[in-house]
Short mmCIF file of C-alpha atoms in Angstrom, two decimals:
data_model
loop_
_atom_site.label_atom_id
_atom_site.label_comp_id
_atom_site.label_asym_id
_atom_site.label_seq_id
_atom_site.Cartn_x
_atom_site.Cartn_y
_atom_site.Cartn_z
CA MET A 1 52.16 -60.35 -76.34
CA VAL A 2 49.77 -61.15 -79.15
CA ASP A 3 46.14 -61.58 -78.14
CA THR A 4 44.97 -65.02 -79.22
CA CYS A 5 41.24 -64.82 -78.63
CA CYS A 6 37.97 -63.33 -79.81
CA PHE A 7 37.93 -63.78 -83.58
CA ARG A 8 34.61 -65.62 -83.74
CA ASP A 9 32.56 -62.90 -85.45
CA GLU A 10 35.11 -62.31 -88.19
CA ARG A 11 35.45 -66.03 -88.85
CA ALA A 12 31.78 -67.06 -88.68
CA HIS A 13 31.05 -66.55 -92.35
CA ALA A 14 34.56 -67.25 -93.64
CA GLY A 15 34.66 -70.65 -91.98
CA ARG A 16 31.76 -71.83 -94.13
CA GLN A 17 33.26 -70.70 -97.41
CA ARG A 18 34.97 -72.89 -99.93
CA ILE A 19 38.45 -71.50 -100.39
CA GLY A 20 41.43 -72.29 -102.53
CA TRP A 21 44.70 -71.45 -100.83
CA LEU A 22 47.81 -71.59 -102.97
CA SER A 23 51.12 -71.45 -101.14
CA GLY A 24 54.59 -72.72 -101.94
CA GLY A 25 53.40 -74.90 -104.80
CA PHE A 26 51.03 -76.89 -102.57
CA VAL A 27 47.33 -76.49 -103.33
CA VAL A 28 44.83 -76.87 -100.53
CA ARG A 29 41.15 -77.26 -101.37
CA PHE A 30 39.00 -76.51 -98.35
CA HIS A 31 35.35 -77.58 -98.48
CA ASN A 32 32.67 -77.71 -95.82
CA LYS A 33 34.11 -81.05 -94.74
CA LEU A 34 37.04 -79.01 -93.42
CA ARG A 35 39.64 -81.37 -94.79
CA TYR A 36 42.47 -81.16 -97.28
CA GLY A 37 41.75 -82.28 -100.80
CA PRO A 38 44.32 -84.20 -102.82
CA ALA A 39 47.57 -82.35 -103.30
CA ARG A 40 48.19 -81.23 -106.86
CA ARG A 41 51.87 -80.74 -106.22
CA ILE A 42 54.26 -81.48 -103.39
CA PHE A 43 57.20 -79.32 -102.43
CA ASN A 44 60.63 -80.86 -102.82
CA ALA A 45 61.65 -81.98 -99.34
CA ARG A 46 65.23 -82.49 -100.41
CA THR A 47 65.75 -78.80 -101.05
CA ALA A 48 63.06 -77.03 -99.02
CA LEU A 49 63.44 -78.46 -95.53
CA LEU A 50 66.57 -80.58 -95.45
CA PRO A 51 68.94 -78.00 -93.89
CA SER A 52 66.71 -77.30 -90.89
CA LEU A 53 65.44 -80.84 -90.47
CA ALA A 54 68.98 -82.15 -90.53
CA LEU A 55 69.63 -80.05 -87.44
CA VAL A 56 67.15 -82.14 -85.50
CA VAL A 57 68.94 -85.31 -86.50
CA PHE A 58 72.27 -83.83 -85.53
CA LEU A 59 70.88 -82.89 -82.11
CA ALA A 60 69.92 -86.50 -81.56
CA LEU A 61 73.21 -87.97 -82.75
CA GLY A 62 75.21 -86.99 -79.68
CA ALA A 63 72.76 -88.60 -77.27
CA VAL A 64 72.35 -91.82 -79.21
CA SER A 65 75.79 -92.27 -80.73
CA THR A 66 75.83 -95.94 -79.70
CA ARG A 67 72.77 -96.73 -81.79
CA ALA A 68 73.13 -97.86 -85.37
CA GLU A 69 69.92 -96.19 -86.50
CA ILE A 70 68.33 -92.85 -85.62
CA VAL A 71 64.52 -92.88 -85.39
CA LEU A 72 62.99 -89.58 -86.48
CA LEU A 73 59.29 -89.10 -85.71
CA GLY A 74 57.10 -87.03 -87.99
CA LEU A 75 54.02 -86.00 -86.00
CA GLY A 76 51.60 -84.12 -88.19
CA ASP A 77 48.55 -83.94 -90.40
CA SER A 78 47.97 -84.64 -94.10
CA LEU A 79 51.06 -82.64 -95.04
CA MET A 80 53.11 -85.19 -93.13
CA ALA A 81 50.93 -88.17 -94.02
CA GLY A 82 51.09 -87.46 -97.75
CA TYR A 83 47.35 -87.52 -98.35
CA GLY A 84 46.52 -87.82 -102.05
CA LEU A 85 50.11 -88.59 -103.03
CA ASP A 86 51.88 -91.68 -104.19
CA GLU A 87 53.77 -93.09 -101.22
CA ARG A 88 57.08 -92.41 -102.94
CA GLU A 89 56.19 -88.71 -103.18
CA SER A 90 55.28 -88.29 -99.52
CA PHE A 91 57.30 -85.93 -97.39
CA THR A 92 58.53 -88.58 -94.99
CA VAL A 93 59.77 -90.92 -97.71
CA GLN A 94 61.55 -88.09 -99.52
CA LEU A 95 63.14 -86.77 -96.35
CA GLU A 96 64.35 -90.20 -95.24
CA ALA A 97 65.89 -90.76 -98.66
CA ALA A 98 67.52 -87.34 -98.61
CA LEU A 99 69.06 -87.91 -95.19
CA ARG A 100 70.30 -91.35 -96.15
CA ASP A 101 71.83 -89.85 -99.28
CA LYS A 102 73.76 -87.55 -96.95
CA GLY A 103 75.11 -90.56 -95.08
CA HIS A 104 72.77 -90.53 -92.08
CA ASP A 105 71.31 -93.85 -90.93
CA VAL A 106 67.82 -92.54 -90.27
CA ARG A 107 64.40 -94.20 -90.14
CA LEU A 108 61.57 -91.72 -90.41
CA VAL A 109 58.31 -92.75 -88.75
CA ASN A 110 55.29 -91.26 -90.48
CA ALA A 111 52.89 -90.33 -87.68
CA GLY A 112 50.83 -88.04 -89.87
CA VAL A 113 47.03 -88.33 -89.90
CA SER A 114 45.06 -86.54 -92.59
CA GLY A 115 42.59 -84.01 -91.23
CA ASP A 116 44.18 -84.01 -87.80
CA THR A 117 44.22 -80.91 -85.61
CA SER A 118 46.67 -80.06 -82.86
CA ALA A 119 44.22 -81.62 -80.40
CA GLY A 120 44.28 -84.87 -82.36
CA GLY A 121 48.05 -84.90 -82.43
CA ARG A 122 48.14 -84.34 -78.70
CA ALA A 123 45.67 -87.17 -78.10
CA ARG A 124 47.78 -89.73 -79.97
CA LEU A 125 51.19 -88.66 -78.72
CA ASP A 126 51.52 -91.71 -76.47
CA TRP A 127 51.00 -93.94 -79.49
CA ALA A 128 53.62 -92.06 -81.46
CA LEU A 129 56.14 -92.26 -78.63
CA ALA A 130 55.88 -96.04 -78.67
CA GLU A 131 58.31 -95.84 -81.61
CA LYS A 132 60.97 -94.58 -79.16
CA PRO A 133 62.05 -91.68 -81.37
CA ASP A 134 65.45 -90.03 -81.02
CA ALA A 135 64.15 -86.77 -82.49
CA ALA A 136 60.86 -85.41 -83.77
CA ILE A 137 59.33 -83.06 -86.29
CA VAL A 138 56.08 -81.54 -85.02
CA GLU A 139 53.95 -80.29 -87.92
CA LEU A 140 50.44 -79.49 -86.69
CA GLY A 141 48.04 -76.59 -86.88
CA ALA A 142 47.08 -76.35 -90.55
CA ASN A 143 43.65 -77.82 -89.86
CA ASP A 144 43.24 -75.65 -86.79
CA GLY A 145 43.72 -72.64 -89.04
CA LEU A 146 41.44 -73.93 -91.77
CA ARG A 147 38.69 -74.48 -89.22
CA GLY A 148 39.23 -71.10 -87.58
CA LEU A 149 39.94 -72.63 -84.17
CA GLU A 150 41.17 -70.35 -81.42
CA PRO A 151 44.95 -69.75 -81.48
CA GLY A 152 44.86 -70.20 -77.72
CA GLN A 153 43.77 -73.81 -78.20
CA LEU A 154 46.55 -74.35 -80.71
CA TYR A 155 49.06 -72.96 -78.24
CA GLU A 156 47.81 -75.18 -75.42
CA ASN A 157 47.93 -78.35 -77.49
CA LEU A 158 51.33 -77.74 -79.03
CA ASP A 159 52.72 -76.67 -75.67
CA ALA A 160 51.60 -79.98 -74.16
CA ILE A 161 53.18 -81.92 -77.04
CA LEU A 162 56.49 -80.08 -76.82
CA THR A 163 56.56 -80.39 -73.03
CA ARG A 164 56.03 -84.14 -73.22
CA LEU A 165 58.70 -84.59 -75.87
CA LYS A 166 61.12 -82.57 -73.77
CA GLN A 167 60.36 -84.77 -70.76
CA GLU A 168 61.13 -87.81 -72.91
CA GLY A 169 64.44 -86.26 -73.97
CA VAL A 170 63.39 -85.97 -77.61
CA PRO A 171 64.77 -82.90 -79.45
CA VAL A 172 62.21 -81.23 -81.69
CA LEU A 173 61.95 -79.28 -84.89
CA LEU A 174 58.75 -77.25 -84.68
CA ALA A 175 57.30 -76.52 -88.12
CA GLY A 176 55.21 -73.38 -88.23
CA MET A 177 52.07 -72.75 -90.21
CA LEU A 178 50.20 -69.66 -91.41
CA ALA A 179 46.46 -69.15 -91.19
CA PRO A 180 44.40 -68.73 -94.38
CA PRO A 181 43.97 -65.02 -95.20
CA ASN A 182 40.18 -65.13 -95.19
CA PHE A 183 40.06 -65.11 -91.38
CA GLY A 184 41.55 -61.63 -91.15
CA THR A 185 44.85 -60.06 -90.19
CA GLU A 186 44.41 -60.19 -86.42
CA TYR A 187 43.72 -63.90 -86.47
CA ALA A 188 46.67 -64.46 -88.80
CA LYS A 189 49.03 -62.55 -86.50
CA ALA A 190 47.86 -64.42 -83.42
CA PHE A 191 48.13 -67.76 -85.20
CA LYS A 192 51.66 -67.10 -86.42
CA ALA A 193 52.75 -65.88 -82.99
CA VAL A 194 51.83 -69.22 -81.40
CA TYR A 195 54.73 -71.00 -83.09
CA ILE A 196 57.25 -68.26 -82.38
CA ARG A 197 56.36 -68.16 -78.69
CA LEU A 198 56.51 -71.94 -78.34
CA ALA A 199 59.83 -72.26 -80.14
CA GLU A 200 61.30 -69.67 -77.79
CA LYS A 201 59.76 -71.26 -74.71
CA HIS A 202 60.95 -74.78 -75.47
CA GLY A 203 64.17 -73.96 -77.28
CA SER A 204 63.02 -75.93 -80.31
CA VAL A 205 64.63 -75.74 -83.72
CA PHE A 206 62.11 -73.64 -85.61
CA TYR A 207 61.13 -73.78 -89.29
CA PRO A 208 58.72 -70.85 -89.72
CA PHE A 209 56.46 -72.14 -92.50
CA PHE A 210 56.18 -75.82 -93.39
CA LEU A 211 54.70 -75.14 -96.83
#
C-alpha cells in the first residue's frame, strides 16, 4: 500500500512557487491564486479519450435501453468546464459531438467548475445528480495536486463520490491525474496510487491520465 500522508515539509516551499506544467499539449499556469490559467491548447477529445469514454456509455445502454437519450454527466474541474476556451472547443461539447457522430444519442451534462477540488466536487454531487445521469465521467484532483493537498483527502472525497454514484446505479469512468513534479516523487506516487486503488475498489472504467 502506498503511504498517502506526511508530505508537508517537502511541499511547503513548492506550493508557493509559480510553475508552468506542460503535459499532453495542455498548458497549466499555476500562480499564487492556485487556479488554472487560460488553456493555450486543448487536447482532441475525439481521438484522445473517445475509446475509453465510449465504454461508459455502452455500460449505461443496457440498463436504459428504453430511453431515447443517454445522459452522460461530466463531473470535474476546469478541464471539464473548458475554462478559457471557446464553448465549441470545450471537452464536453467535443465529446458529445464525437459520440453523436458514432451514432449514439447522448447528451453530455457539463458539471465542471473551474478551480474545483475533489472536496468541491463531492459537495455539489447532489446538484449534479439532479440531471438523472445514466453514466458519469469523474475528473477531479488536478487542483488538489496543484495545491499540494494530502492524497488521503483526495482518496476520501473521490471514494465518497464513487460510492454515491454506485448507489444511484450510475456506471463511472474515473479519469486519473498526475501531481506536478515539484512536490517530489513520494507525493507523486501516492497521488497516482489514489486513482488506481479507487478504480479497483469500485470496479470503475479507468482512464489513467486525463491530460
